[in-house]
Short mmCIF file of C-alpha atoms in Angstrom, two decimals:
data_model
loop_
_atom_site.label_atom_id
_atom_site.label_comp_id
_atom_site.label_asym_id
_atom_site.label_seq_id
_atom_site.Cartn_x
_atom_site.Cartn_y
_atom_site.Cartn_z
CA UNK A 1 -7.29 -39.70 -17.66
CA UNK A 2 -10.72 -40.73 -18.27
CA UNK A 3 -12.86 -37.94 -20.12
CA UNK A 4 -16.36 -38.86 -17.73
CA UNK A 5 -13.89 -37.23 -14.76
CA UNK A 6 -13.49 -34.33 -16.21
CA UNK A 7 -16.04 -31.17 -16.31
CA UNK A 8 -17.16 -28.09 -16.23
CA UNK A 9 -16.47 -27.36 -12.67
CA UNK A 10 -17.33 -23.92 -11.29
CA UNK A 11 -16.13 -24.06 -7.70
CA UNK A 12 -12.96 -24.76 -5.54
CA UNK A 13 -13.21 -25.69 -1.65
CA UNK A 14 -10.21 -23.76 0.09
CA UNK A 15 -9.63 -26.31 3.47
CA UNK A 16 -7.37 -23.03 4.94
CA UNK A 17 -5.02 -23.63 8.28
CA UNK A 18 -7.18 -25.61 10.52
CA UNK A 19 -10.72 -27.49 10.46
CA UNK A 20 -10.80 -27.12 14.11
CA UNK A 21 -13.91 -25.04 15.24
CA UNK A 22 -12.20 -23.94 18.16
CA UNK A 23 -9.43 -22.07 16.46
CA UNK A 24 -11.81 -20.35 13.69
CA UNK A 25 -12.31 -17.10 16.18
CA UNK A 26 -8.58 -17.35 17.56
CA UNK A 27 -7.45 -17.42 13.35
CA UNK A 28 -10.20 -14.69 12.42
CA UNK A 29 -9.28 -12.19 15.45
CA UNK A 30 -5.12 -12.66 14.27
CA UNK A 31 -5.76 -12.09 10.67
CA UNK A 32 -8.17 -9.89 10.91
CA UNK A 33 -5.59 -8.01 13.47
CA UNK A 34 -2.68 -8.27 11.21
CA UNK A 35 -4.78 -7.11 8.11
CA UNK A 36 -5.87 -3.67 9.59
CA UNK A 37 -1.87 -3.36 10.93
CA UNK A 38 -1.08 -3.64 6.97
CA UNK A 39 -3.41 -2.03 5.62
CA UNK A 40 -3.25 1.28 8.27
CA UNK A 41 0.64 1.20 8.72
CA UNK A 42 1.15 1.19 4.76
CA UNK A 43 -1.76 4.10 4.31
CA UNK A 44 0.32 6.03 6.53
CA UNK A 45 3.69 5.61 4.97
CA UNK A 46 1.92 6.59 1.63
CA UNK A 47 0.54 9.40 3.20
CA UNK A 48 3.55 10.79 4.34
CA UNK A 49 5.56 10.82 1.53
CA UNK A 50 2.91 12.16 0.10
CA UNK A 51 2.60 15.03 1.98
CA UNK A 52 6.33 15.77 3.01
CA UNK A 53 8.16 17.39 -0.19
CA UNK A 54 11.09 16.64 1.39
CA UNK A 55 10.46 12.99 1.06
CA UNK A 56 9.49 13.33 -2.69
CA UNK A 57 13.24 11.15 -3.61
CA UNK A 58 13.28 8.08 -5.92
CA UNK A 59 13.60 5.75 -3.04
CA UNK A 60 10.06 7.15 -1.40
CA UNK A 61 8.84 6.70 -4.82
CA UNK A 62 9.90 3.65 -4.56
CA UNK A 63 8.65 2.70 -1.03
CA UNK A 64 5.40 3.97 -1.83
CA UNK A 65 4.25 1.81 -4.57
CA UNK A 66 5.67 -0.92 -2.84
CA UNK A 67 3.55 -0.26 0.20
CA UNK A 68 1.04 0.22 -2.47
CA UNK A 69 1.33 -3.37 -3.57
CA UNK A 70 1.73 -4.54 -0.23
CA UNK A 71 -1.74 -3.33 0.32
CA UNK A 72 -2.78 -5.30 -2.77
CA UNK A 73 -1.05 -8.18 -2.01
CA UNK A 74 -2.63 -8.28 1.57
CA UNK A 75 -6.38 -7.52 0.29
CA UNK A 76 -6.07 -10.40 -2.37
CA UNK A 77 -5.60 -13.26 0.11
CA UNK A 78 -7.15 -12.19 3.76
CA UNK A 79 -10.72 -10.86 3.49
CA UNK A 80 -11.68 -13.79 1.53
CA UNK A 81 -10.22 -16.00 4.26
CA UNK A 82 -11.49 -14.01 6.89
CA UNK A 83 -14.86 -14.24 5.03
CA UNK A 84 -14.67 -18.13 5.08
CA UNK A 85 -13.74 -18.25 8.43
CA UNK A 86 -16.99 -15.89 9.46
CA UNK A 87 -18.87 -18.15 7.27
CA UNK A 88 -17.80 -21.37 7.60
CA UNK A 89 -18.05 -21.63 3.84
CA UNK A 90 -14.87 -22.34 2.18
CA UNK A 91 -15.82 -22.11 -1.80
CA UNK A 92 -14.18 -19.85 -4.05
CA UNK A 93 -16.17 -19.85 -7.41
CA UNK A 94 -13.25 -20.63 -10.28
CA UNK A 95 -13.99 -17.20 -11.82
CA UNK A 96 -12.95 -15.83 -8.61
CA UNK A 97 -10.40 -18.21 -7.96
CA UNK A 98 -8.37 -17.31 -11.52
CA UNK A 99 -9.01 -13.66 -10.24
CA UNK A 100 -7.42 -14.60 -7.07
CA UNK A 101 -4.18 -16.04 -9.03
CA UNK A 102 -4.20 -13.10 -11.38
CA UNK A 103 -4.07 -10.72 -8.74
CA UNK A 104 -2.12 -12.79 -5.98
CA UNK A 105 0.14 -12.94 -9.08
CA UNK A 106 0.84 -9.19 -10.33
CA UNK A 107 1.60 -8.59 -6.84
CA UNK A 108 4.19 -11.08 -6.26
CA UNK A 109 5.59 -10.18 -9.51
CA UNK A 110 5.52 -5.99 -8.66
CA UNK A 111 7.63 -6.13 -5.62
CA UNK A 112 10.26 -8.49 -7.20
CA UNK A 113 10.55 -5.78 -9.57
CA UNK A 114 10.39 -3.07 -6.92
CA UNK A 115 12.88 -5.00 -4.70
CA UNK A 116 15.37 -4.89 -7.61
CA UNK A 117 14.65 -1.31 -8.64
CA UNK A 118 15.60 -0.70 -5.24
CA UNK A 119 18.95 -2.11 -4.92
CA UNK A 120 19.81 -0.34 -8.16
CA UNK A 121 19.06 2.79 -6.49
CA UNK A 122 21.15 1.94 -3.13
CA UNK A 123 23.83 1.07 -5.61
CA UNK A 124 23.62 4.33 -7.48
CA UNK A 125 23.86 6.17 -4.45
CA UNK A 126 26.26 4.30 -2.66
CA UNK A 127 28.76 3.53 -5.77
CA UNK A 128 28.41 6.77 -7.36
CA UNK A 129 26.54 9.28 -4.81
CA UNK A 130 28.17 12.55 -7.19
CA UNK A 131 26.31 11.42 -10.21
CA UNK A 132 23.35 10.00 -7.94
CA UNK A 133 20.38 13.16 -8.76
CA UNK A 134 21.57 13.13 -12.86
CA UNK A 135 21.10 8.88 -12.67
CA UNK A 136 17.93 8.56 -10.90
CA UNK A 137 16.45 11.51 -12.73
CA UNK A 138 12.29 11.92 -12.31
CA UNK A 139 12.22 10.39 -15.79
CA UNK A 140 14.33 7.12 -14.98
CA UNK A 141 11.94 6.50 -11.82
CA UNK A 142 8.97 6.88 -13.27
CA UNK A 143 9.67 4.85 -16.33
CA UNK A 144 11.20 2.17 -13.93
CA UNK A 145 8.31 2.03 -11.83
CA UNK A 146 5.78 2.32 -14.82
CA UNK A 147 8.26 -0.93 -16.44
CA UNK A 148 7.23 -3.28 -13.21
CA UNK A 149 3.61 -2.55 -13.18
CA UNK A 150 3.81 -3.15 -17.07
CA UNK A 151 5.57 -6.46 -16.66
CA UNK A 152 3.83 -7.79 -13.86
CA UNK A 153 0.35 -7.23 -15.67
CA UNK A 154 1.13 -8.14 -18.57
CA UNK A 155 2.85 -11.61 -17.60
CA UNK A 156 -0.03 -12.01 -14.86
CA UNK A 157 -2.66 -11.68 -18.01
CA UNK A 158 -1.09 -14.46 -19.74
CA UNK A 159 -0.70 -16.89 -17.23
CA UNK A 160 -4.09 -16.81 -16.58
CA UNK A 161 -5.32 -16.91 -20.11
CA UNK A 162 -3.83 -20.60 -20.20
CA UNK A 163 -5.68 -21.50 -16.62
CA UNK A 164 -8.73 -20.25 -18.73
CA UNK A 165 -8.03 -22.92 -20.91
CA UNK A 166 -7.71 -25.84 -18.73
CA UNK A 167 -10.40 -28.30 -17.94
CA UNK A 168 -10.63 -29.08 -14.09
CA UNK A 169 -11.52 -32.38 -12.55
CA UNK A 170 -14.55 -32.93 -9.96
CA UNK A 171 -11.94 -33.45 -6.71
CA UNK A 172 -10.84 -29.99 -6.22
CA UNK A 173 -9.94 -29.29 -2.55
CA UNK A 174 -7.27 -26.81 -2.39
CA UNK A 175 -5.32 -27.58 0.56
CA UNK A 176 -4.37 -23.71 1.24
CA UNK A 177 -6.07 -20.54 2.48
CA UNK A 178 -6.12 -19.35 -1.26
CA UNK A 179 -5.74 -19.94 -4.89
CA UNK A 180 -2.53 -20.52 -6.45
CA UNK A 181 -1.34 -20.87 -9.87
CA UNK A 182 0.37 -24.47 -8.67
CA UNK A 183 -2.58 -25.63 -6.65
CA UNK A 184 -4.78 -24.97 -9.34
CA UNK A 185 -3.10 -26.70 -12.02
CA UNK A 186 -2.92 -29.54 -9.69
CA UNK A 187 -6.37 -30.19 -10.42
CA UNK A 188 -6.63 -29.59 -14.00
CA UNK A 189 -7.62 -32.67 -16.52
CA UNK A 190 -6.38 -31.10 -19.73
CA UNK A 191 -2.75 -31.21 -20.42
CA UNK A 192 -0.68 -28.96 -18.15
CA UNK A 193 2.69 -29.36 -19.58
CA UNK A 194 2.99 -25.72 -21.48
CA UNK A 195 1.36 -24.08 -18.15
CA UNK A 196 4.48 -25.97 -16.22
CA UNK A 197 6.92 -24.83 -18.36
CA UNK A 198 5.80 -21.62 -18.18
CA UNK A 199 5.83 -21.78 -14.85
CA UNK A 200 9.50 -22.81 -14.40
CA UNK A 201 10.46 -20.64 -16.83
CA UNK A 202 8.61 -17.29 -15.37
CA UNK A 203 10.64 -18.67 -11.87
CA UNK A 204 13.36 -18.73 -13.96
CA UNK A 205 13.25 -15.32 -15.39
CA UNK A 206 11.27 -13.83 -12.80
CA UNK A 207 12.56 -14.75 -9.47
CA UNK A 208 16.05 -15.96 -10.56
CA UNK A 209 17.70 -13.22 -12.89
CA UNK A 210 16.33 -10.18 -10.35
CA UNK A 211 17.47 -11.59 -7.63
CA UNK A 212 20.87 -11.95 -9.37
CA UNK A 213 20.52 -8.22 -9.97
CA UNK A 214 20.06 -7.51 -6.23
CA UNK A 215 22.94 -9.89 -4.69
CA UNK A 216 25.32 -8.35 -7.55
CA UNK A 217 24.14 -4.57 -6.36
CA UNK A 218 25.09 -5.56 -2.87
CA UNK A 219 28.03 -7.02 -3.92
CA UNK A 220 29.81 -3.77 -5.81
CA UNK A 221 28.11 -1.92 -2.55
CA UNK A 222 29.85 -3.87 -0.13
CA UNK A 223 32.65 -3.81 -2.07
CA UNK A 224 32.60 0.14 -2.36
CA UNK A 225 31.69 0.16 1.47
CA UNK A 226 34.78 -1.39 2.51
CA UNK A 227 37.07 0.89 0.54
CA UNK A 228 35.85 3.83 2.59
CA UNK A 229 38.50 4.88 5.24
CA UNK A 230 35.81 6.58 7.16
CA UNK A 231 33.96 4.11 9.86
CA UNK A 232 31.45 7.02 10.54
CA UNK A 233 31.02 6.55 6.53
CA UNK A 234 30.91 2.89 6.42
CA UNK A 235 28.02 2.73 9.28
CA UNK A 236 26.10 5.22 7.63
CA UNK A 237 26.36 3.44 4.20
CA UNK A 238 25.08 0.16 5.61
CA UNK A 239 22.24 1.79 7.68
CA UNK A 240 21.00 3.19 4.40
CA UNK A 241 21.06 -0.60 3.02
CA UNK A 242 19.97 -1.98 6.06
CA UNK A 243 16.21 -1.54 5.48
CA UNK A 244 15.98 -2.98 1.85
CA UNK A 245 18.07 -5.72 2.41
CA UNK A 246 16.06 -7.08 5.66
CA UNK A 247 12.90 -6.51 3.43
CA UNK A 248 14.89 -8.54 0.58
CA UNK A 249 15.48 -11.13 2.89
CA UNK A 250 12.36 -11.51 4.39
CA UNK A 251 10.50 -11.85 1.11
CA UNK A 252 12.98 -13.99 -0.74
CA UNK A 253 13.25 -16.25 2.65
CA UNK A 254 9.73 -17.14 2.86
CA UNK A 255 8.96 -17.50 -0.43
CA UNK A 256 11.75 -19.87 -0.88
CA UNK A 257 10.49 -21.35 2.16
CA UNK A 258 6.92 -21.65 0.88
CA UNK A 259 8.88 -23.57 -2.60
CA UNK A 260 10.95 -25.90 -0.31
CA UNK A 261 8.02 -27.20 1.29
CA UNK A 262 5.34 -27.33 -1.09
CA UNK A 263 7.78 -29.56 -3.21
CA UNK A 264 8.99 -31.77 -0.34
CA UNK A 265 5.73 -32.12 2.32
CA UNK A 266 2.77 -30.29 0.00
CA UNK A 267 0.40 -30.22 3.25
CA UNK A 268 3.05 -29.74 6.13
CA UNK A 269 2.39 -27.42 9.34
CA UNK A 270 5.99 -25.98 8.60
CA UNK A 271 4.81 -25.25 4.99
CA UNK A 272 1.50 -23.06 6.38
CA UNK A 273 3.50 -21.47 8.35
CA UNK A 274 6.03 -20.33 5.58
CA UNK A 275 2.87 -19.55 3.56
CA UNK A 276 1.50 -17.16 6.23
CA UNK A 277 5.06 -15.32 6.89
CA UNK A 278 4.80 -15.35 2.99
CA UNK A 279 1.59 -13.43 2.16
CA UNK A 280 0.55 -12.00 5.25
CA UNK A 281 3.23 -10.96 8.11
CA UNK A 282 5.75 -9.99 5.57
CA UNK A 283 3.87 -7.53 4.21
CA UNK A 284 2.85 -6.04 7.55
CA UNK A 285 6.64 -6.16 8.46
CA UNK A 286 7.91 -3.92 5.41
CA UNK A 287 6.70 -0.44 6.86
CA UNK A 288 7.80 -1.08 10.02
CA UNK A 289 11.28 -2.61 9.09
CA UNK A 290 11.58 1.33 6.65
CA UNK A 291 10.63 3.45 9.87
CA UNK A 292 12.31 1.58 12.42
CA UNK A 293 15.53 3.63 12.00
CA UNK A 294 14.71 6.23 9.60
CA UNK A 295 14.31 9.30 10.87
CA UNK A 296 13.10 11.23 7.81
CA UNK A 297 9.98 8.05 7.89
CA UNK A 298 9.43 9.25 11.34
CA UNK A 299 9.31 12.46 11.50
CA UNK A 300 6.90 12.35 8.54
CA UNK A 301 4.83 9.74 9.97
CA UNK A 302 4.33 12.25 12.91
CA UNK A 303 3.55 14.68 10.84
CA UNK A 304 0.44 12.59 9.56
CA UNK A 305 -0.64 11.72 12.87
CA UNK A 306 -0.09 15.08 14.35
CA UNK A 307 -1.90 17.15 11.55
CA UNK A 308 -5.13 18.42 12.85
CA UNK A 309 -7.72 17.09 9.98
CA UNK A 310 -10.60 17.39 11.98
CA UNK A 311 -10.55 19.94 14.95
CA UNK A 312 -13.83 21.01 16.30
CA UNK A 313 -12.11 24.21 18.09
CA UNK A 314 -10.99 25.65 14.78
CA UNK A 315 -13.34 26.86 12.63
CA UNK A 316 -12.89 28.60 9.32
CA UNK A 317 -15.20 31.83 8.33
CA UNK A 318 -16.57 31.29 5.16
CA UNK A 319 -16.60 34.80 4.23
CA UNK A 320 -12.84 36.09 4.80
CA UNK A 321 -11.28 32.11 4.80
CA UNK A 322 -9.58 33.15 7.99
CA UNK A 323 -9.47 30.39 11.10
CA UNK A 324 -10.98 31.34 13.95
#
């Protein structure tokens, strides 16, 4: 490539779902909708596993840094394209595009690993439910949990320390809502063949071996399901299952939807769309796919809501710390 093409260049243009002014406030009003239903919905399932010491089990640690990262993964994408679409300015500096990647990144990364933690849990308790407490032991959690923030930092970090050392050419229109590690090397000058085979190989290692870990969970669980001679037992054991592997499904099925057609139509409506279900309504979906028929989810979620934190007809004396 020739060397006068390449420079310095400090800015990206994100083109984001439409140029049409007359869908900017319909867009803005949906996101902006789906954001707060993210953000609020996951607060609250925090919360009340928080609060509820019943709920204090290694899958509600689980669930709660995953909402936790949903949260993340949510505020790393949408107020910057809700910003854009107030604005009408669609640059990203490339500081705060690499930040975007590096964050967008970790996140992606943490609830593979959370995903996979999980199924190892519903196989623990499923395949071996006497020996489930001494397995998933407060030590093994934490240090599993601690493991997947480590690795998705960590791996994060050095993927963007090689964009740092790219070059980037003067055309650089990003033809999504936000930066990604693909779309950015599009546009690099330097040579990008270590950052690809990075890239195909953190897929690889990533994306490919957990998910191996989570169909071969659900394989000895189905497997252990089926022996049961119980069908009260059987329906039980696949309504415990039931929530992880729809949120499984849903974030394995549009990302691999958001692969399929990147590679075969880069800039298709269909691949948008998969993009969107990807990074925005999946992550809205989770809490709501956990407390649709969990009733230990519910009844603490009520608690939350019904708890009286501000309650003008109660007041507390100072002196004796007695409610009035």
């Amino acid at each position: 490539m020739d060397p006068g093409n390449q420079t310095g260049v400090l800015e990206f243009l994100l083109l984001g779902l439409s140029e049409d002014p007359g869908l900017q406030p319909l867009l803005f009003g949906l996101f902006l909708t789906m954001y707060l239903v993210t953000l609020l919905r996951n607060l609250f399932i925090i919360l009340a596993f928080s609060s509820d010491p019943h709920l204090h089990t290694p899958m509600c640690l689980f669930l709660c840094n995953l909402s936790f990262s949903d949260i993340c993964f949510n505020s790393t994408i949408v107020p910057k394209m809700l910003m854009n679409i107030q604005t009408q300015n669609k640059i990203i500096t490339c500081a705060g595009c690499i930040t975007q990647t590096s964050l967008f990144m970790v996140f992606v990364y943490l609830d593979n690993f959370l995903l996979t933690v999980m199924a190892y849990d519903r196989f623990v308790a499923i395949c071996h439910p006497l020996h489930y407490m001494i397995i998933m032991n407060p030590h093994l959690c934490g240090l599993l949990v601690l493991i997947s923030w480590f690795l998705s930092v960590i791996v994060s970090c050095l993927r963007s320390l090689m964009l740092l050392s790219l070059s980037f050419c003067t055309h650089t229109e990003i033809s999504h809502f936000f930066c990604g590690f693909a779309e950015v090397l599009k546009y690099a000058c330097s040579d990008t063949l270590s950052n690809y085979i990075v890239l195909f190989s953190v897929i690889g290692s990533l994306g490919v071996v957990p998910l191996a870990g989570i169909l071969f969970s659900y394989f000895k669980i189905i497997s252990s399901i089926l022996k049961m001679s119980s069908a009260g037992g059987k329906y039980k054991a696949f309504c415990t299952c039931g929530s992880h592997l729809t949120v499984v499904s849903l974030f394995y099925g549009t990302g691999l939807g958001v692969y399929v057609y990147s590679a075969i139509v880069p800039s298709s409506p269909k691949g948008a769309i998969a993009l969107v279900m990807y990074t925005v309504v999946t992550p809205m979906l989770n809490p709501f796919v956990y407390s649709l028929r969990n009733r230990d989810v519910n009844g603490a979620l009520r608690k939350v809501f019904n708890r009286p934190f501000f309650c003008p007809s109660r007041v507390m004396d100072v002196g004796t710390g007695e409610v009035l």
